[in-house]
Structures are given as C-alpha cells and as structure tokens.
XYZ file of C-alpha atoms in Angstrom:
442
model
C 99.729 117.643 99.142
C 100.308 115.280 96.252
C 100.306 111.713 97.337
C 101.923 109.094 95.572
C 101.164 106.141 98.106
C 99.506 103.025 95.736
C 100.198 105.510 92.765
C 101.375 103.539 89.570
C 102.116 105.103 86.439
C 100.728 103.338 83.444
C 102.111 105.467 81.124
C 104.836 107.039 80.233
C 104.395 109.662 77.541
C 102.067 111.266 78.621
C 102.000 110.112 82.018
C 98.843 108.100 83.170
C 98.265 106.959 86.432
C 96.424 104.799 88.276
C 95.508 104.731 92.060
C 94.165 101.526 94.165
C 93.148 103.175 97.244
C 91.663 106.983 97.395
C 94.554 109.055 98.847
C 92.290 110.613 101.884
C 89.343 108.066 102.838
C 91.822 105.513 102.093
C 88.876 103.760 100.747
C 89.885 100.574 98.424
C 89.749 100.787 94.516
C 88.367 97.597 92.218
C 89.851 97.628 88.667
C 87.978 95.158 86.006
C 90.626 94.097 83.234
C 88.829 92.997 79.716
C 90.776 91.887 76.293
C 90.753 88.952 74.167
C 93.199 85.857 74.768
C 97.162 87.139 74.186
C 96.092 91.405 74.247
C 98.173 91.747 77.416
C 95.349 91.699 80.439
C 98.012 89.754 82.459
C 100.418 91.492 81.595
C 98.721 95.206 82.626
C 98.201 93.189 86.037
C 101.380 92.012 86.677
C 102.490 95.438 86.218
C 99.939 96.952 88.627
C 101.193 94.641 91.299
C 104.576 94.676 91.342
C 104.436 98.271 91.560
C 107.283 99.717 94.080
C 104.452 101.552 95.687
C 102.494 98.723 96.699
C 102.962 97.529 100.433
C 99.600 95.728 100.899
C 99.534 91.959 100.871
C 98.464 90.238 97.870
C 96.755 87.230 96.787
C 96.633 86.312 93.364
C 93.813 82.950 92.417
C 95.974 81.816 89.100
C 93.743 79.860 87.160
C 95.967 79.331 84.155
C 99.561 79.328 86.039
C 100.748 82.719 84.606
C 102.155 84.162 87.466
C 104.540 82.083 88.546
C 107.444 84.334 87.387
C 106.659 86.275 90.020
C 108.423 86.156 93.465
C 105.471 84.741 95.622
C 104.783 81.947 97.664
C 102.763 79.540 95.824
C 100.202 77.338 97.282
C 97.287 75.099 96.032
C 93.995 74.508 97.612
C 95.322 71.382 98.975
C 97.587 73.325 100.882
C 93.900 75.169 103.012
C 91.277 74.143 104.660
C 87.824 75.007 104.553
C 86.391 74.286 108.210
C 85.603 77.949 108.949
C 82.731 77.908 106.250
C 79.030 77.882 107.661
C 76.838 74.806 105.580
C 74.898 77.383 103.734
C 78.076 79.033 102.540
C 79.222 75.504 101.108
C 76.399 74.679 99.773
C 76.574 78.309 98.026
C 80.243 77.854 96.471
C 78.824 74.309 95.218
C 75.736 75.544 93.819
C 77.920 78.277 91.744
C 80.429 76.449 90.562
C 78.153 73.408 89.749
C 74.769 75.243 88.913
C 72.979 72.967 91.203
C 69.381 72.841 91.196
C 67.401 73.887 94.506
C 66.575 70.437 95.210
C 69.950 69.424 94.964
C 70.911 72.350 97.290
C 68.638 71.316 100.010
C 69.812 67.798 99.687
C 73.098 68.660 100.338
C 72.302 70.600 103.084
C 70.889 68.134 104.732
C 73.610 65.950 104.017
C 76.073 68.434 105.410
C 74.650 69.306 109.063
C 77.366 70.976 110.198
C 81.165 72.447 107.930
C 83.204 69.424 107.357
C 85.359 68.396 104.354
C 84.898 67.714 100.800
C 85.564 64.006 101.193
C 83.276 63.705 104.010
C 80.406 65.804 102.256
C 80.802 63.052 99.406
C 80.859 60.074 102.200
C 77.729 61.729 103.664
C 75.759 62.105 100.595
C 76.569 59.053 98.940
C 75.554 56.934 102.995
C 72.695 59.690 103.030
C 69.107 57.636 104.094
C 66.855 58.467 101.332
C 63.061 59.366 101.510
C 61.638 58.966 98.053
C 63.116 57.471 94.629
C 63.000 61.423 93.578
C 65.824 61.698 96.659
C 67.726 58.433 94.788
C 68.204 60.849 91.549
C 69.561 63.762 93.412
C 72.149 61.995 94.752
C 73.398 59.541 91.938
C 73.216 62.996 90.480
C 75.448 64.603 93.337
C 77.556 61.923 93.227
C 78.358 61.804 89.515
C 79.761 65.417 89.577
C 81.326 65.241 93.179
C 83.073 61.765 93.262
C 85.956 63.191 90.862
C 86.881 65.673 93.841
C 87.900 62.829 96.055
C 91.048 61.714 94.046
C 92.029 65.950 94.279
C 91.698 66.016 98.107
C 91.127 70.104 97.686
C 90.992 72.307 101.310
C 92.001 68.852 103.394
C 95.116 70.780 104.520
C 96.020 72.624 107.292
C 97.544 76.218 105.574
C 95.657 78.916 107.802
C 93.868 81.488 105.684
C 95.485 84.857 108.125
C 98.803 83.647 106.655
C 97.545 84.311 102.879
C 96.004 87.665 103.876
C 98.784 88.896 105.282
C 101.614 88.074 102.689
C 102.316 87.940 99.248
C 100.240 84.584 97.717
C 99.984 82.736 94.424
C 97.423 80.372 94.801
C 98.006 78.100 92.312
C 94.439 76.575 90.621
C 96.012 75.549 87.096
C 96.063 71.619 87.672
C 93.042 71.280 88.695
C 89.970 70.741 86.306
C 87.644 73.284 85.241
C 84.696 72.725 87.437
C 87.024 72.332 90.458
C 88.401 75.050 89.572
C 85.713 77.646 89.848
C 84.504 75.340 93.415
C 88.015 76.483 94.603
C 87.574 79.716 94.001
C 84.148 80.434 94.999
C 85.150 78.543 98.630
C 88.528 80.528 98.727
C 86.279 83.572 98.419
C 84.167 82.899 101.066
C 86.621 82.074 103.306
C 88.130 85.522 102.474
C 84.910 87.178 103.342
C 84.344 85.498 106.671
C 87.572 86.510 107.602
C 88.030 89.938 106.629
C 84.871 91.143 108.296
C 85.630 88.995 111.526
C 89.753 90.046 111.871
C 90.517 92.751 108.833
C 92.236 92.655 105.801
C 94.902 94.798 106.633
C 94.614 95.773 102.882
C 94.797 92.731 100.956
C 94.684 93.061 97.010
C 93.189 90.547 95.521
C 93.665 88.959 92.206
C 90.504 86.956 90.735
C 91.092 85.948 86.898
C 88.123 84.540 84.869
C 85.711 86.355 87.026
C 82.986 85.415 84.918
C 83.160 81.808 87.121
C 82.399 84.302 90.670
C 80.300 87.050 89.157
C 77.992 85.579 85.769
C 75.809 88.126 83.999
C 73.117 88.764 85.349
C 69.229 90.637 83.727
C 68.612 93.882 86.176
C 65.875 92.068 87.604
C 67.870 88.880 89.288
C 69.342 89.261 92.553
C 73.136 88.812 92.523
C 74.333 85.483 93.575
C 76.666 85.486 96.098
C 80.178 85.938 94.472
C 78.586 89.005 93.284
C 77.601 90.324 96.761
C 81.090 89.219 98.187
C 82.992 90.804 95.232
C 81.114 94.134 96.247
C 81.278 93.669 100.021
C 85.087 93.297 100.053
C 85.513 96.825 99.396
C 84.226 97.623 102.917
C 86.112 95.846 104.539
C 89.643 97.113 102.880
C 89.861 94.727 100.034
C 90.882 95.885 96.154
C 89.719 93.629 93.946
C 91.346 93.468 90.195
C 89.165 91.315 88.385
C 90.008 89.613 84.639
C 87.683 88.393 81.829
C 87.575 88.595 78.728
C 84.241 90.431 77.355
C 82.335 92.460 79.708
C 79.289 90.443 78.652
C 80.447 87.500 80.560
C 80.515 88.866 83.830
C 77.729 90.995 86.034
C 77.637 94.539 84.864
C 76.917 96.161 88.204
C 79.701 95.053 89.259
C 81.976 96.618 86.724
C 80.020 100.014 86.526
C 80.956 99.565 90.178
C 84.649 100.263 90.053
C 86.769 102.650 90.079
C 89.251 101.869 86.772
C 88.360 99.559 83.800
C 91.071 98.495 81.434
C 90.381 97.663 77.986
C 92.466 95.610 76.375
C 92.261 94.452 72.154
C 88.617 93.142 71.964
C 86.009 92.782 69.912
C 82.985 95.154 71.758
C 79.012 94.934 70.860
C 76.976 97.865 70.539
C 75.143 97.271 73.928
C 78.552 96.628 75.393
C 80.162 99.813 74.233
C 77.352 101.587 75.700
C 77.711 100.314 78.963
C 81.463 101.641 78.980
C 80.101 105.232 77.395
C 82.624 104.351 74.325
C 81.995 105.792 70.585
C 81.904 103.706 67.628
C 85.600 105.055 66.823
C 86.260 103.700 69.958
C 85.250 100.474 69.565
C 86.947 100.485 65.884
C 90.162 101.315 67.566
C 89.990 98.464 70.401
C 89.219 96.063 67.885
C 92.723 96.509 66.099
C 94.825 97.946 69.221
C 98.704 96.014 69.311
C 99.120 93.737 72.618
C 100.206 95.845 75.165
C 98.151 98.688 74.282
C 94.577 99.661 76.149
C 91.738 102.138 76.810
C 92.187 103.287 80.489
C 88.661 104.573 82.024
C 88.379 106.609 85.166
C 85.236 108.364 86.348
C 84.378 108.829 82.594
C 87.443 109.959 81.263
C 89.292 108.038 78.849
C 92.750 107.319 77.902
C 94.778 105.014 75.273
C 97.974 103.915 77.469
C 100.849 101.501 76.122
C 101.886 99.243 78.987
C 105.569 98.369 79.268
C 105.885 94.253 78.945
C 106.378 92.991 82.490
C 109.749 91.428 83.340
C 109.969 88.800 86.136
C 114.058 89.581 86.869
C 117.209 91.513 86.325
C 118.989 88.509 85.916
C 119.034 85.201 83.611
C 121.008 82.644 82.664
C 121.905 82.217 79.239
C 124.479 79.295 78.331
C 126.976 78.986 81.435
C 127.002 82.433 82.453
C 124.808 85.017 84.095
C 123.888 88.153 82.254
C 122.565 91.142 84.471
C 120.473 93.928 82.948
C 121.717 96.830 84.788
C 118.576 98.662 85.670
C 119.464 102.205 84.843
C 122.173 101.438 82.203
C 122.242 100.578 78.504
C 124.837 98.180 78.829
C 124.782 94.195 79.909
C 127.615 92.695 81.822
C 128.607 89.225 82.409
C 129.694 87.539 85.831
C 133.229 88.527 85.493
C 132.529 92.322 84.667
C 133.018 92.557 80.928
C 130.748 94.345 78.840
C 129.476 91.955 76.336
C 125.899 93.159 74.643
C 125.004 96.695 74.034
C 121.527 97.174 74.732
C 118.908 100.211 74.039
C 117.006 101.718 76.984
C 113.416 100.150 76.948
C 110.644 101.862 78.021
C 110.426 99.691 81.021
C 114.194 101.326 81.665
C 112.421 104.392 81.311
C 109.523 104.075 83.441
C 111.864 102.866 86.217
C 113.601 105.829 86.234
C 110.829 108.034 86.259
C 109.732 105.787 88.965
C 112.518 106.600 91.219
C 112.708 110.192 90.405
C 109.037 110.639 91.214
C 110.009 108.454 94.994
C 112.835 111.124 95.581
C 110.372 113.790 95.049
C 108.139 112.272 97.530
C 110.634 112.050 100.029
C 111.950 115.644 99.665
C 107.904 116.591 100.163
C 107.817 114.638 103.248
C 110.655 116.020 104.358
C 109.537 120.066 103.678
C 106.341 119.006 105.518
C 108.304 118.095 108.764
C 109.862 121.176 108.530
C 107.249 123.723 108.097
C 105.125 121.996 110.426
C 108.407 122.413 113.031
C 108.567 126.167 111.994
C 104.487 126.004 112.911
C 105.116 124.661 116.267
C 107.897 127.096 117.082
C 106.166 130.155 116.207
C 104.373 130.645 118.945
C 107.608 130.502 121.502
C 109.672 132.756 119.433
C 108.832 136.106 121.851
C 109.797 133.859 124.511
C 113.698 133.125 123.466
C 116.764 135.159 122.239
C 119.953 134.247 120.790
C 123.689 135.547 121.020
C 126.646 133.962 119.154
C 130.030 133.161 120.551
C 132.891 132.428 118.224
C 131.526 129.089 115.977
C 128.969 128.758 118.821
C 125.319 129.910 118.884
C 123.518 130.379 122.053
C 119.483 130.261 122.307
C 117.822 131.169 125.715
C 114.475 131.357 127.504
C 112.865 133.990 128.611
C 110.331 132.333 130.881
C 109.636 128.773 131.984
C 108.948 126.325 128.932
C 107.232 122.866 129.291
C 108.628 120.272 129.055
C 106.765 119.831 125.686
C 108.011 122.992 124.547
C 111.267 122.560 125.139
C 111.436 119.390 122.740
C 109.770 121.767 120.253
C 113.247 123.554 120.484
C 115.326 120.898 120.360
C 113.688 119.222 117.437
C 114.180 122.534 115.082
C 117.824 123.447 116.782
C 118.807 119.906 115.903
C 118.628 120.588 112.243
C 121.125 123.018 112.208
C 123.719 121.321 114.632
C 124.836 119.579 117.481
C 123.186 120.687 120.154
C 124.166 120.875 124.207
C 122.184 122.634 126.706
C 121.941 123.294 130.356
C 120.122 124.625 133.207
C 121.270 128.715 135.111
C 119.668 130.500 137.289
C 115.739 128.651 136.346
C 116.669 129.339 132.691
C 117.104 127.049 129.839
C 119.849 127.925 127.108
C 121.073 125.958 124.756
C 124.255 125.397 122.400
C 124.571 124.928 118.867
C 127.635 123.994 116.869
C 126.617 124.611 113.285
C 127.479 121.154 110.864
C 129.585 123.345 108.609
C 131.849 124.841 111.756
C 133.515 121.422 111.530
C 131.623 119.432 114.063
C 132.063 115.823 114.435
C-alpha cells in the first residue's frame, strides 16, 4: 500500500516528492543541499522540516541564525556539556576544527588525561610540565588559538544531550566566532554519536549547515576524518542527516554520492563536479541561471527541476496595532474584529497545503479500508460456523459451535461497525444483537 509517512511533496505541478526514511526497512535517508549564497538552500530545508508528516525529533546546528522563525527551543553550546566525550574524541573535534598538527594532538592528549572541560583543558595545557623547548612551541602555540575560548565558556553547562534528541532543537552557533564555531559542532557531533549508538536516536533528523567544516574534501586515497565516518555512521543508528554547503567541491564526495536525495540549488558547477552528479552541460547551463526558489531534485539517478514554495514561519503577524490572520485555505485576510480588509490571491504555498491535507484524508480513508478487509479476513474462516435471523429493526447472529474467546472478539469487532451491539449466553450458545445506526439508535 502507498505510504505517505515522512512523505513531503516538493512540488506541486507536477507533483515531486521526497521521502526521509524508506517506507519498509524504515532505514534513514541523508539529503545534501548545494546552491550559492541567497538560491533558497534554507529555504528548501525549512520546508522539508516543517513538513506535517514529520514526527521525528529534530535538531537543527544554525550556524548563521536563520532558523529562528521557527517554533523550536533554542539553545547554545553554553547551554551542554561535553563530559561524556572520551580524550581521543576531544582531541579529534579540536584537531578538525583547528587543523592541529600531530604533535600538537599528542600534546594535548597528554594534557587532557581523562574528559574534562574546555577551560580546564586550557588550565592544563598552559600549567603542562614541559620536556623540551620543541614542547614550549606547541603549547604557546595551543594556547594562542585556545585562550579566546575561555571568555565563551562553550559546553560548561549542564543541558543533557537525551533532551535534544528527543525534541525539537535549534542550537544556536551564530554568536560565536568562526573557529569556535566549527569546534562546537564537531564536539556536538560526537556527542550525538556516542549517544545514539549507546541509547538510540529514536529517529532524530539532523540539521548540519556548512558541512564543509565536519566533512572537507577529501583525494580517494585519504582516509576520512572523523566527521566523515560519523556523518556516515549515523545512518545506522536511525539518524537522517540533511547536510548544506554551498559547492559540492567543498565537502567529501563519498559522502554525497552516499545519499539518498541531492538538491541543487542556483550554482555555478565545474566540469568534474557535474560529472560527479551525472548532470549534462545543459544542465549545468540551466543551474547556473535558475530563479531562487527553484532546484534540480536527484534521486537514484533521476532528475527533476522542482520550484519550492517560500517557507512561512506563521499564520499570523502584526502589522500596525492590529493582527492580520492569513486564513489558511481562504483568499481572504481578516482583522481581529472579523472584517475583511485585504483581498489576497491563493499562493502556491495555499495550494500545496491543500493538497497536503487532501493527500492526509486519503491516507486515513486507506488505513481505515485496511482495518476492514483485514476484519473481513479474520471472519472468514467462522462464517460456516454462525447464522443470522432478523427481528423487526433487530438483527440476530448465532453460533453454531463453541467459539474462543478470541473468536468471539473477532465477531464483535466486525458486528460493531454496523451497530450497537448486545449479546448473551442460551443453552452453551452465543448470539448476539445488533441495532443497525440508521434504525435510530442512540
């Protein structure tokens, strides 16, 4: 049967759709987003997320504060802590987000001896007994880049990570600097990782924008560094990833010939790049020049040009001293009091709603016309073994032989549907009574 859990349509005319877990395996999808600065990549995300159809929790790492007119709870990475991380795996998120050098890795390391905080790391290195003058470098070196953190006290809270995996998060990373930035957000995905494959995701969806700072480019001959590994680990283990960058040169291509859907926003493609995405020159013409909004949807191989409808963060605003409500399935716009006051055209975002909630209904009725054939299935089988008489507005179904308890629930269930129902016990027999709806039943 045709399954429309995590199904979001992407398009209206003709209808695209997109899926972020595989309908049978239930099996995550990851979805890479590319497009220039302004083409609409946040935009195609937002609407991917705030899909009806998406139940899973959600945590969204906003580097650039563009989702805040969404309805989440917001948090910074003051707000977590980092003790659950193993040395090595700090050492890791440092080394990415710093490109430290191997010496400076096993410094710190040593420095670290068992997970601690940020400010304490610094303390450590900066009291750390040195061994050589070479020793002296790597940590006026250290220090230099690490000092700076102090003053942002990041992961000294107390937030535990299970609450973030199992709600609706904005993690908020957009007044921080750059290079704390992309230490946030290789820690906060290591943290994810330990605890996913210790507890679960219970289906998280996870939002990483400028991936290129967790999964760099790599030649085919490197091994991938650890964001890399994580990114493709997560899928295991429940997790969708929708990763954002902006050329698919600046992040790891395995990892993007890895997933399931790639959107391509307006961008400016080379000709190794287009062949990576199988795309023809007139292709790559057309991205160049497509409006913001617009993208090339790819799935599996197949391709398809899709116009997004702009994401919009409420029904309601305020405008002046009054508030103005959009009704959702109406061209008109009403103020507090009732009166009409602004005529306004269906968009296509009217549209899609409504297509929306007709395609819902017809997954309901579905559901429901599965209950009852597979009623009808169970019943089959007892059918030689009952009659029926009516009396006056009053049907009567009997047994012929001793039913189970089990079977006799099997009865009820499908009698129930067509009335109230009454029954009773003669003679080692089981009959029961049915007042049809229409006969006026209350």
């Amino acid at each position: 049967m045709f399954n429309l859990n995590e199904l979001i349509l992407m398009n209206v005319l003709p209808p695209v759709l997109l899926r972020l877990r595989d309908p049978n395996t239930k099996s995550p999808y990851h979805i890479f987003v590319f497009g220039m600065t302004g083409s609409g990549k946040t935009n195609s995300v937002k609407h991917i997320i705030s899909s009806k159809r998406i139940k899973r929790s959600l945590l969204i790492l906003d580097w650039a504060g563009e989702y805040g007119d969404i309805n989440l709870l917001s948090l910074t990475p003051s707000d977590l802590s980092m003790e659950s991380l193993e040395p090595t795996q700090i050492v890791d998120a440092f080394s990415a987000a710093y490109q430290l050098t191997r010496p400076q890795e096993a410094f710190m390391l040593r420095c670290l001896g068992s997970s601690c905080r940020i400010s304490e790391l610094i303390d450590r290195i900066s009291h750390a007994p040195l061994r050589s003058a070479s020793e002296a470098e790597l940590r006026e070196a250290l220090l230099r880049r690490l000092e700076p953190l102090q003053s942002l006290m990041l992961f000294e809270g107390g937030q535990d990570l299970a609450a973030l995996l199992e709600g609706k998060v904005r993690l908020d990373l957009s007044s921080l600097p750059f290079e704390a930035r992309r230490l946030a957000v290789n820690i906060i995905l290591r943290l994810i990782y330990n605890r996913v494959t210790s507890c679960g995701s219970h289906g998280l969806i996870l939002v990483l924008e400028e991936a290129e700072n967790v999964i760099p480019p790599r030649r085919f001959e490197d091994p991938p560094q650890g964001g890399e590994v994580i990114i493709n680990e997560l899928r295991k283990w429940g997790v969708s990833v929708i990763a954002i960058a902006q050329l698919p040169s600046q992040v790891s291509m395995f990892s993007f010939r890895n997933c399931e859907y790639i959107i391509l926003h307006r961008v400016q493609l080379t000709a190794l790049e287009a062949d990576w995405l199988g795309l023809t020159p007139n292709d790559v013409i057309k991205l160049a020049k497509l409006p913001t909004g617009q993208a090339l949807l790819i799935h599996r191989g197949l391709k398809r040009w899709i116009k997004i409808a702009p994401f919009k963060a409420s029904s309601s605003r305020i405008e002046g001293n009054r508030l103005l409500t959009y009704h959702k399935f109406s061209s008109s716009k009403t103020d507090e009091v009732g009166q009409v006051s602004v005529r306004a055209p269906k968009s296509d975002d009217d549209r899609l709603s409504i297509i929306e909630g007709k395609l819902e209904l017809l997954h309901e009725k579905l559901d429901e016309v599965t209950g009852h054939f597979k009623l009808f299935g169970e019943l089959i089988h007892l059918l030689p073994y009952l009659e029926a008489s009516k009396k006056g507005d009053y049907i009567v179904i009997g047994s012929k032989r001793y039913l189970s308890p089990e079977e006799e629930q099997v009865v009820i269930r499908l009698l129930s549907t067509a009335g109230i129902v009454d029954s009773a016990l003669i003679n080692g027999r089981r009959y029961w009574v049915v007042k049809p709806k229409h006969s006026g039943a209350c």
